[in-house]
Amino acid sequence: MQAGGVKLDIPTRILHIGLVVFGVWAWWIGEDAHDYDKADHSGFMLHMYVGLTFASFLLLRLVWGFAGPRELRFSAWFPWNSARFAYVKADVRTLMAFKLPEPVTHRGLNALVQSLGLVLFTWQGASGALMSMLIVPGERTEGWLSLVREIHHEWGGVWIPAYLVLHVGASVLHAFKGQHIWKKMIFLE
């Protein structure tokens, strides 16, 4: 058992690495997807396939969150009750005192940020998968599909980098403090 909470199993680590690689890649090339309505829509096609790969990893992660090891299931860590929110409040109070909370896997602010990330990334994966089935390359979107596309691309371009700064930034700050929590995700611990 690690000092920072539960020990992460190999499938959880592989799923996290897949989400990072394909999620960041899909976000990075997202601007190229604006050519969906052009005769040459290769940017859209690459973004779509990378995004669908990301959505596949996400779907597996969601299944693993319900069927994986008991201590890693969502029911064990999503901050949905008052006892779990007490950990979040304690972590916020620690931050307000200009200190870093202890990095405990799937507890407190850590669990809240990861929960928020899963919800937001589920929207991106589901809306992207829907658009991959309904958008006809070379034609403009209209109506509700145009709204979904707009939210997916424009808002995703705001909250994805914000989430990455928060999630990665916390790991970097903890590393400066000597707590290299990032190592457990890439099999170094």
PDB file of C-alpha atoms in Angstrom:
ATOM      1  CA  MET A   1       0.000   0.000   0.000  1.00  0.00           C
ATOM      2  CA  GLN A   2       1.244   3.477  -0.860  1.00  0.00           C
ATOM      3  CA  ALA A   3       1.431   6.315   1.622  1.00  0.00           C
ATOM      4  CA  GLY A   4      -0.893   8.315  -0.666  1.00  0.00           C
ATOM      5  CA  GLY A   5      -3.855   5.922  -0.473  1.00  0.00           C
ATOM      6  CA  VAL A   6      -4.829   2.864  -2.469  1.00  0.00           C
ATOM      7  CA  LYS A   7      -2.425   1.007  -4.715  1.00  0.00           C
ATOM      8  CA  LEU A   8      -3.368   1.450  -8.353  1.00  0.00           C
ATOM      9  CA  ASP A   9      -3.678  -1.752 -10.351  1.00  0.00           C
ATOM     10  CA  ILE A  10      -2.242  -2.247 -13.840  1.00  0.00           C
ATOM     11  CA  PRO A  11      -5.546  -1.841 -15.766  1.00  0.00           C
ATOM     12  CA  THR A  12      -6.220   1.490 -13.994  1.00  0.00           C
ATOM     13  CA  ARG A  13      -2.754   2.750 -14.913  1.00  0.00           C
ATOM     14  CA  ILE A  14      -3.047   1.608 -18.545  1.00  0.00           C
ATOM     15  CA  LEU A  15      -6.476   3.223 -18.849  1.00  0.00           C
ATOM     16  CA  HIS A  16      -5.122   6.470 -17.371  1.00  0.00           C
ATOM     17  CA  ILE A  17      -2.187   6.480 -19.805  1.00  0.00           C
ATOM     18  CA  GLY A  18      -4.586   5.830 -22.718  1.00  0.00           C
ATOM     19  CA  LEU A  19      -6.836   8.686 -21.588  1.00  0.00           C
ATOM     20  CA  VAL A  20      -3.853  11.017 -21.310  1.00  0.00           C
ATOM     21  CA  VAL A  21      -2.296  10.122 -24.671  1.00  0.00           C
ATOM     22  CA  PHE A  22      -5.465  10.069 -26.774  1.00  0.00           C
ATOM     23  CA  GLY A  23      -7.264  12.817 -24.832  1.00  0.00           C
ATOM     24  CA  VAL A  24      -4.414  15.308 -25.127  1.00  0.00           C
ATOM     25  CA  TRP A  25      -3.827  14.318 -28.758  1.00  0.00           C
ATOM     26  CA  ALA A  26      -7.514  14.786 -29.644  1.00  0.00           C
ATOM     27  CA  TRP A  27      -7.570  18.168 -27.895  1.00  0.00           C
ATOM     28  CA  TRP A  28      -4.306  19.242 -29.551  1.00  0.00           C
ATOM     29  CA  ILE A  29      -5.568  18.509 -33.079  1.00  0.00           C
ATOM     30  CA  GLY A  30      -9.118  19.724 -32.352  1.00  0.00           C
ATOM     31  CA  GLU A  31      -8.646  22.968 -34.249  1.00  0.00           C
ATOM     32  CA  ASP A  32      -7.936  20.936 -37.383  1.00  0.00           C
ATOM     33  CA  ALA A  33     -11.417  19.405 -37.114  1.00  0.00           C
ATOM     34  CA  HIS A  34     -13.014  22.665 -38.266  1.00  0.00           C
ATOM     35  CA  ASP A  35     -12.515  21.455 -41.854  1.00  0.00           C
ATOM     36  CA  TYR A  36     -15.404  18.979 -41.462  1.00  0.00           C
ATOM     37  CA  ASP A  37     -17.482  20.896 -43.990  1.00  0.00           C
ATOM     38  CA  LYS A  38     -14.738  21.180 -46.625  1.00  0.00           C
ATOM     39  CA  ALA A  39     -14.024  18.867 -49.547  1.00  0.00           C
ATOM     40  CA  ASP A  40     -10.682  17.935 -47.910  1.00  0.00           C
ATOM     41  CA  HIS A  41     -11.647  17.131 -44.323  1.00  0.00           C
ATOM     42  CA  SER A  42      -8.568  15.152 -43.290  1.00  0.00           C
ATOM     43  CA  GLY A  43      -8.199  17.187 -40.069  1.00  0.00           C
ATOM     44  CA  PHE A  44     -11.726  16.244 -39.042  1.00  0.00           C
ATOM     45  CA  MET A  45     -11.144  12.576 -39.884  1.00  0.00           C
ATOM     46  CA  LEU A  46      -7.915  12.358 -37.840  1.00  0.00           C
ATOM     47  CA  HIS A  47      -9.548  14.164 -34.901  1.00  0.00           C
ATOM     48  CA  MET A  48     -12.555  11.847 -35.142  1.00  0.00           C
ATOM     49  CA  TYR A  49     -10.498   8.636 -35.058  1.00  0.00           C
ATOM     50  CA  VAL A  50      -8.217   9.830 -32.265  1.00  0.00           C
ATOM     51  CA  GLY A  51     -11.308  11.024 -30.364  1.00  0.00           C
ATOM     52  CA  LEU A  52     -13.071   7.685 -30.836  1.00  0.00           C
ATOM     53  CA  THR A  53      -9.989   5.910 -29.491  1.00  0.00           C
ATOM     54  CA  PHE A  54     -10.094   8.254 -26.497  1.00  0.00           C
ATOM     55  CA  ALA A  55     -13.822   7.536 -26.061  1.00  0.00           C
ATOM     56  CA  SER A  56     -13.070   3.794 -26.101  1.00  0.00           C
ATOM     57  CA  PHE A  57     -10.501   4.187 -23.317  1.00  0.00           C
ATOM     58  CA  LEU A  58     -12.995   6.341 -21.414  1.00  0.00           C
ATOM     59  CA  LEU A  59     -15.760   3.765 -21.784  1.00  0.00           C
ATOM     60  CA  LEU A  60     -13.403   1.075 -20.468  1.00  0.00           C
ATOM     61  CA  ARG A  61     -12.446   3.369 -17.566  1.00  0.00           C
ATOM     62  CA  LEU A  62     -16.109   3.923 -16.728  1.00  0.00           C
ATOM     63  CA  VAL A  63     -16.773   0.172 -16.780  1.00  0.00           C
ATOM     64  CA  TRP A  64     -13.660  -0.365 -14.631  1.00  0.00           C
ATOM     65  CA  GLY A  65     -14.994   2.253 -12.204  1.00  0.00           C
ATOM     66  CA  PHE A  66     -18.027   0.044 -11.580  1.00  0.00           C
ATOM     67  CA  ALA A  67     -16.504  -3.438 -11.969  1.00  0.00           C
ATOM     68  CA  GLY A  68     -12.833  -3.024 -11.022  1.00  0.00           C
ATOM     69  CA  PRO A  69     -11.204  -3.549  -7.618  1.00  0.00           C
ATOM     70  CA  ARG A  70     -13.485  -2.487  -4.773  1.00  0.00           C
ATOM     71  CA  GLU A  71     -11.189   0.281  -3.475  1.00  0.00           C
ATOM     72  CA  LEU A  72     -10.938   1.816  -6.967  1.00  0.00           C
ATOM     73  CA  ARG A  73     -14.655   1.759  -7.781  1.00  0.00           C
ATOM     74  CA  PHE A  74     -16.478   5.068  -8.071  1.00  0.00           C
ATOM     75  CA  SER A  75     -18.701   4.063  -5.158  1.00  0.00           C
ATOM     76  CA  ALA A  76     -15.607   4.079  -2.928  1.00  0.00           C
ATOM     77  CA  TRP A  77     -14.393   7.577  -3.789  1.00  0.00           C
ATOM     78  CA  PHE A  78     -16.818   9.888  -5.609  1.00  0.00           C
ATOM     79  CA  PRO A  79     -17.469  12.765  -3.164  1.00  0.00           C
ATOM     80  CA  TRP A  80     -21.241  12.407  -3.055  1.00  0.00           C
ATOM     81  CA  ASN A  81     -21.913  12.303   0.676  1.00  0.00           C
ATOM     82  CA  SER A  82     -21.204  14.620   3.620  1.00  0.00           C
ATOM     83  CA  ALA A  83     -18.314  12.522   4.971  1.00  0.00           C
ATOM     84  CA  ARG A  84     -16.494  12.663   1.628  1.00  0.00           C
ATOM     85  CA  PHE A  85     -17.253  16.367   1.191  1.00  0.00           C
ATOM     86  CA  ALA A  86     -15.688  16.931   4.630  1.00  0.00           C
ATOM     87  CA  TYR A  87     -12.367  15.777   3.129  1.00  0.00           C
ATOM     88  CA  VAL A  88     -12.852  18.236   0.252  1.00  0.00           C
ATOM     89  CA  LYS A  89     -13.543  21.076   2.710  1.00  0.00           C
ATOM     90  CA  ALA A  90     -10.471  20.145   4.764  1.00  0.00           C
ATOM     91  CA  ASP A  91      -8.313  20.193   1.624  1.00  0.00           C
ATOM     92  CA  VAL A  92      -9.690  23.610   0.617  1.00  0.00           C
ATOM     93  CA  ARG A  93      -8.959  24.968   4.120  1.00  0.00           C
ATOM     94  CA  THR A  94      -5.402  23.627   3.801  1.00  0.00           C
ATOM     95  CA  LEU A  95      -4.984  25.393   0.447  1.00  0.00           C
ATOM     96  CA  MET A  96      -6.352  28.625   1.909  1.00  0.00           C
ATOM     97  CA  ALA A  97      -3.558  28.405   4.488  1.00  0.00           C
ATOM     98  CA  PHE A  98      -1.114  28.292   1.523  1.00  0.00           C
ATOM     99  CA  LYS A  99      -0.228  24.650   2.154  1.00  0.00           C
ATOM    100  CA  LEU A 100      -0.655  21.594  -0.052  1.00  0.00           C
ATOM    101  CA  PRO A 101      -3.053  18.915   1.170  1.00  0.00           C
ATOM    102  CA  GLU A 102      -1.586  15.451   1.499  1.00  0.00           C
ATOM    103  CA  PRO A 103      -1.995  13.675  -1.855  1.00  0.00           C
ATOM    104  CA  VAL A 104      -4.301  10.802  -0.942  1.00  0.00           C
ATOM    105  CA  THR A 105      -5.527   8.869  -3.971  1.00  0.00           C
ATOM    106  CA  HIS A 106      -9.267   9.250  -4.486  1.00  0.00           C
ATOM    107  CA  ARG A 107     -10.001  11.349  -1.413  1.00  0.00           C
ATOM    108  CA  GLY A 108     -10.858  14.989  -0.811  1.00  0.00           C
ATOM    109  CA  LEU A 109     -10.033  17.556  -3.448  1.00  0.00           C
ATOM    110  CA  ASN A 110      -8.227  14.851  -5.418  1.00  0.00           C
ATOM    111  CA  ALA A 111     -11.479  12.877  -5.723  1.00  0.00           C
ATOM    112  CA  LEU A 112     -13.521  15.980  -6.557  1.00  0.00           C
ATOM    113  CA  VAL A 113     -11.171  17.042  -9.374  1.00  0.00           C
ATOM    114  CA  GLN A 114     -11.053  13.511 -10.789  1.00  0.00           C
ATOM    115  CA  SER A 115     -14.850  13.227 -10.582  1.00  0.00           C
ATOM    116  CA  LEU A 116     -15.287  16.528 -12.385  1.00  0.00           C
ATOM    117  CA  GLY A 117     -12.785  15.400 -15.022  1.00  0.00           C
ATOM    118  CA  LEU A 118     -14.658  12.141 -15.611  1.00  0.00           C
ATOM    119  CA  VAL A 119     -17.957  13.983 -16.016  1.00  0.00           C
ATOM    120  CA  LEU A 120     -16.505  16.534 -18.441  1.00  0.00           C
ATOM    121  CA  PHE A 121     -14.531  13.962 -20.420  1.00  0.00           C
ATOM    122  CA  THR A 122     -17.617  11.745 -20.603  1.00  0.00           C
ATOM    123  CA  TRP A 123     -19.439  14.668 -22.254  1.00  0.00           C
ATOM    124  CA  GLN A 124     -16.561  15.090 -24.722  1.00  0.00           C
ATOM    125  CA  GLY A 125     -16.427  11.373 -25.509  1.00  0.00           C
ATOM    126  CA  ALA A 126     -20.190  10.928 -25.837  1.00  0.00           C
ATOM    127  CA  SER A 127     -20.744  14.088 -27.883  1.00  0.00           C
ATOM    128  CA  GLY A 128     -17.749  13.268 -30.080  1.00  0.00           C
ATOM    129  CA  ALA A 129     -18.993   9.730 -30.696  1.00  0.00           C
ATOM    130  CA  LEU A 130     -22.453  11.091 -31.535  1.00  0.00           C
ATOM    131  CA  MET A 131     -20.994  13.607 -33.978  1.00  0.00           C
ATOM    132  CA  SER A 132     -18.840  10.917 -35.593  1.00  0.00           C
ATOM    133  CA  MET A 133     -22.060   9.104 -36.491  1.00  0.00           C
ATOM    134  CA  LEU A 134     -24.141  12.121 -37.541  1.00  0.00           C
ATOM    135  CA  ILE A 135     -21.806  14.625 -39.175  1.00  0.00           C
ATOM    136  CA  VAL A 136     -21.554  14.134 -42.911  1.00  0.00           C
ATOM    137  CA  PRO A 137     -18.055  15.223 -43.959  1.00  0.00           C
ATOM    138  CA  GLY A 138     -18.231  17.964 -46.578  1.00  0.00           C
ATOM    139  CA  GLU A 139     -21.551  19.327 -45.236  1.00  0.00           C
ATOM    140  CA  ARG A 140     -22.243  21.960 -42.569  1.00  0.00           C
ATOM    141  CA  THR A 141     -24.063  20.965 -39.399  1.00  0.00           C
ATOM    142  CA  GLU A 142     -27.433  22.491 -38.570  1.00  0.00           C
ATOM    143  CA  GLY A 143     -29.842  22.674 -35.656  1.00  0.00           C
ATOM    144  CA  TRP A 144     -29.163  20.812 -32.428  1.00  0.00           C
ATOM    145  CA  LEU A 145     -26.157  18.990 -33.941  1.00  0.00           C
ATOM    146  CA  SER A 146     -24.564  22.354 -34.648  1.00  0.00           C
ATOM    147  CA  LEU A 147     -25.108  23.300 -30.987  1.00  0.00           C
ATOM    148  CA  VAL A 148     -23.541  20.024 -29.801  1.00  0.00           C
ATOM    149  CA  ARG A 149     -20.576  20.611 -32.125  1.00  0.00           C
ATOM    150  CA  GLU A 150     -20.179  24.173 -30.858  1.00  0.00           C
ATOM    151  CA  ILE A 151     -20.241  23.154 -27.179  1.00  0.00           C
ATOM    152  CA  HIS A 152     -17.942  20.192 -27.837  1.00  0.00           C
ATOM    153  CA  HIS A 153     -15.287  22.192 -29.667  1.00  0.00           C
ATOM    154  CA  GLU A 154     -15.485  25.695 -28.232  1.00  0.00           C
ATOM    155  CA  TRP A 155     -16.120  24.893 -24.574  1.00  0.00           C
ATOM    156  CA  GLY A 156     -13.851  21.855 -24.739  1.00  0.00           C
ATOM    157  CA  GLY A 157     -11.115  24.212 -25.902  1.00  0.00           C
ATOM    158  CA  VAL A 158     -11.521  26.098 -22.613  1.00  0.00           C
ATOM    159  CA  TRP A 159     -12.119  23.484 -19.946  1.00  0.00           C
ATOM    160  CA  ILE A 160      -9.754  20.766 -21.233  1.00  0.00           C
ATOM    161  CA  PRO A 161      -6.627  22.924 -20.862  1.00  0.00           C
ATOM    162  CA  ALA A 162      -8.005  24.303 -17.562  1.00  0.00           C
ATOM    163  CA  TYR A 163      -8.445  20.751 -16.260  1.00  0.00           C
ATOM    164  CA  LEU A 164      -4.972  19.764 -17.458  1.00  0.00           C
ATOM    165  CA  VAL A 165      -3.405  22.759 -15.714  1.00  0.00           C
ATOM    166  CA  LEU A 166      -5.237  21.876 -12.482  1.00  0.00           C
ATOM    167  CA  HIS A 167      -4.546  18.122 -12.619  1.00  0.00           C
ATOM    168  CA  VAL A 168      -0.960  18.234 -13.867  1.00  0.00           C
ATOM    169  CA  GLY A 169      -0.211  21.388 -11.873  1.00  0.00           C
ATOM    170  CA  ALA A 170      -1.166  19.640  -8.629  1.00  0.00           C
ATOM    171  CA  SER A 171       1.186  16.759  -9.472  1.00  0.00           C
ATOM    172  CA  VAL A 172       4.002  19.197 -10.241  1.00  0.00           C
ATOM    173  CA  LEU A 173       3.459  21.121  -6.992  1.00  0.00           C
ATOM    174  CA  HIS A 174       3.519  17.879  -5.026  1.00  0.00           C
ATOM    175  CA  ALA A 175       6.718  16.846  -6.854  1.00  0.00           C
ATOM    176  CA  PHE A 176       8.339  20.132  -5.773  1.00  0.00           C
ATOM    177  CA  LYS A 177       7.353  19.168  -2.246  1.00  0.00           C
ATOM    178  CA  GLY A 178       9.093  15.786  -2.704  1.00  0.00           C
ATOM    179  CA  GLN A 179       5.900  13.764  -3.167  1.00  0.00           C
ATOM    180  CA  HIS A 180       6.240  12.256  -6.635  1.00  0.00           C
ATOM    181  CA  ILE A 181       2.666  11.020  -7.011  1.00  0.00           C
ATOM    182  CA  TRP A 182       2.983  11.005 -10.822  1.00  0.00           C
ATOM    183  CA  LYS A 183       5.340   8.030 -10.650  1.00  0.00           C
ATOM    184  CA  LYS A 184       2.586   5.606  -9.672  1.00  0.00           C
ATOM    185  CA  MET A 185       0.771   6.276 -12.957  1.00  0.00           C
ATOM    186  CA  ILE A 186       3.734   5.354 -15.132  1.00  0.00           C
ATOM    187  CA  PHE A 187       4.788   2.243 -13.218  1.00  0.00           C
ATOM    188  CA  LEU A 188       7.735   3.809 -11.380  1.00  0.00           C
ATOM    189  CA  GLU A 189       6.249   3.038  -7.950  1.00  0.00           C
TER     190      GLU A 189
END
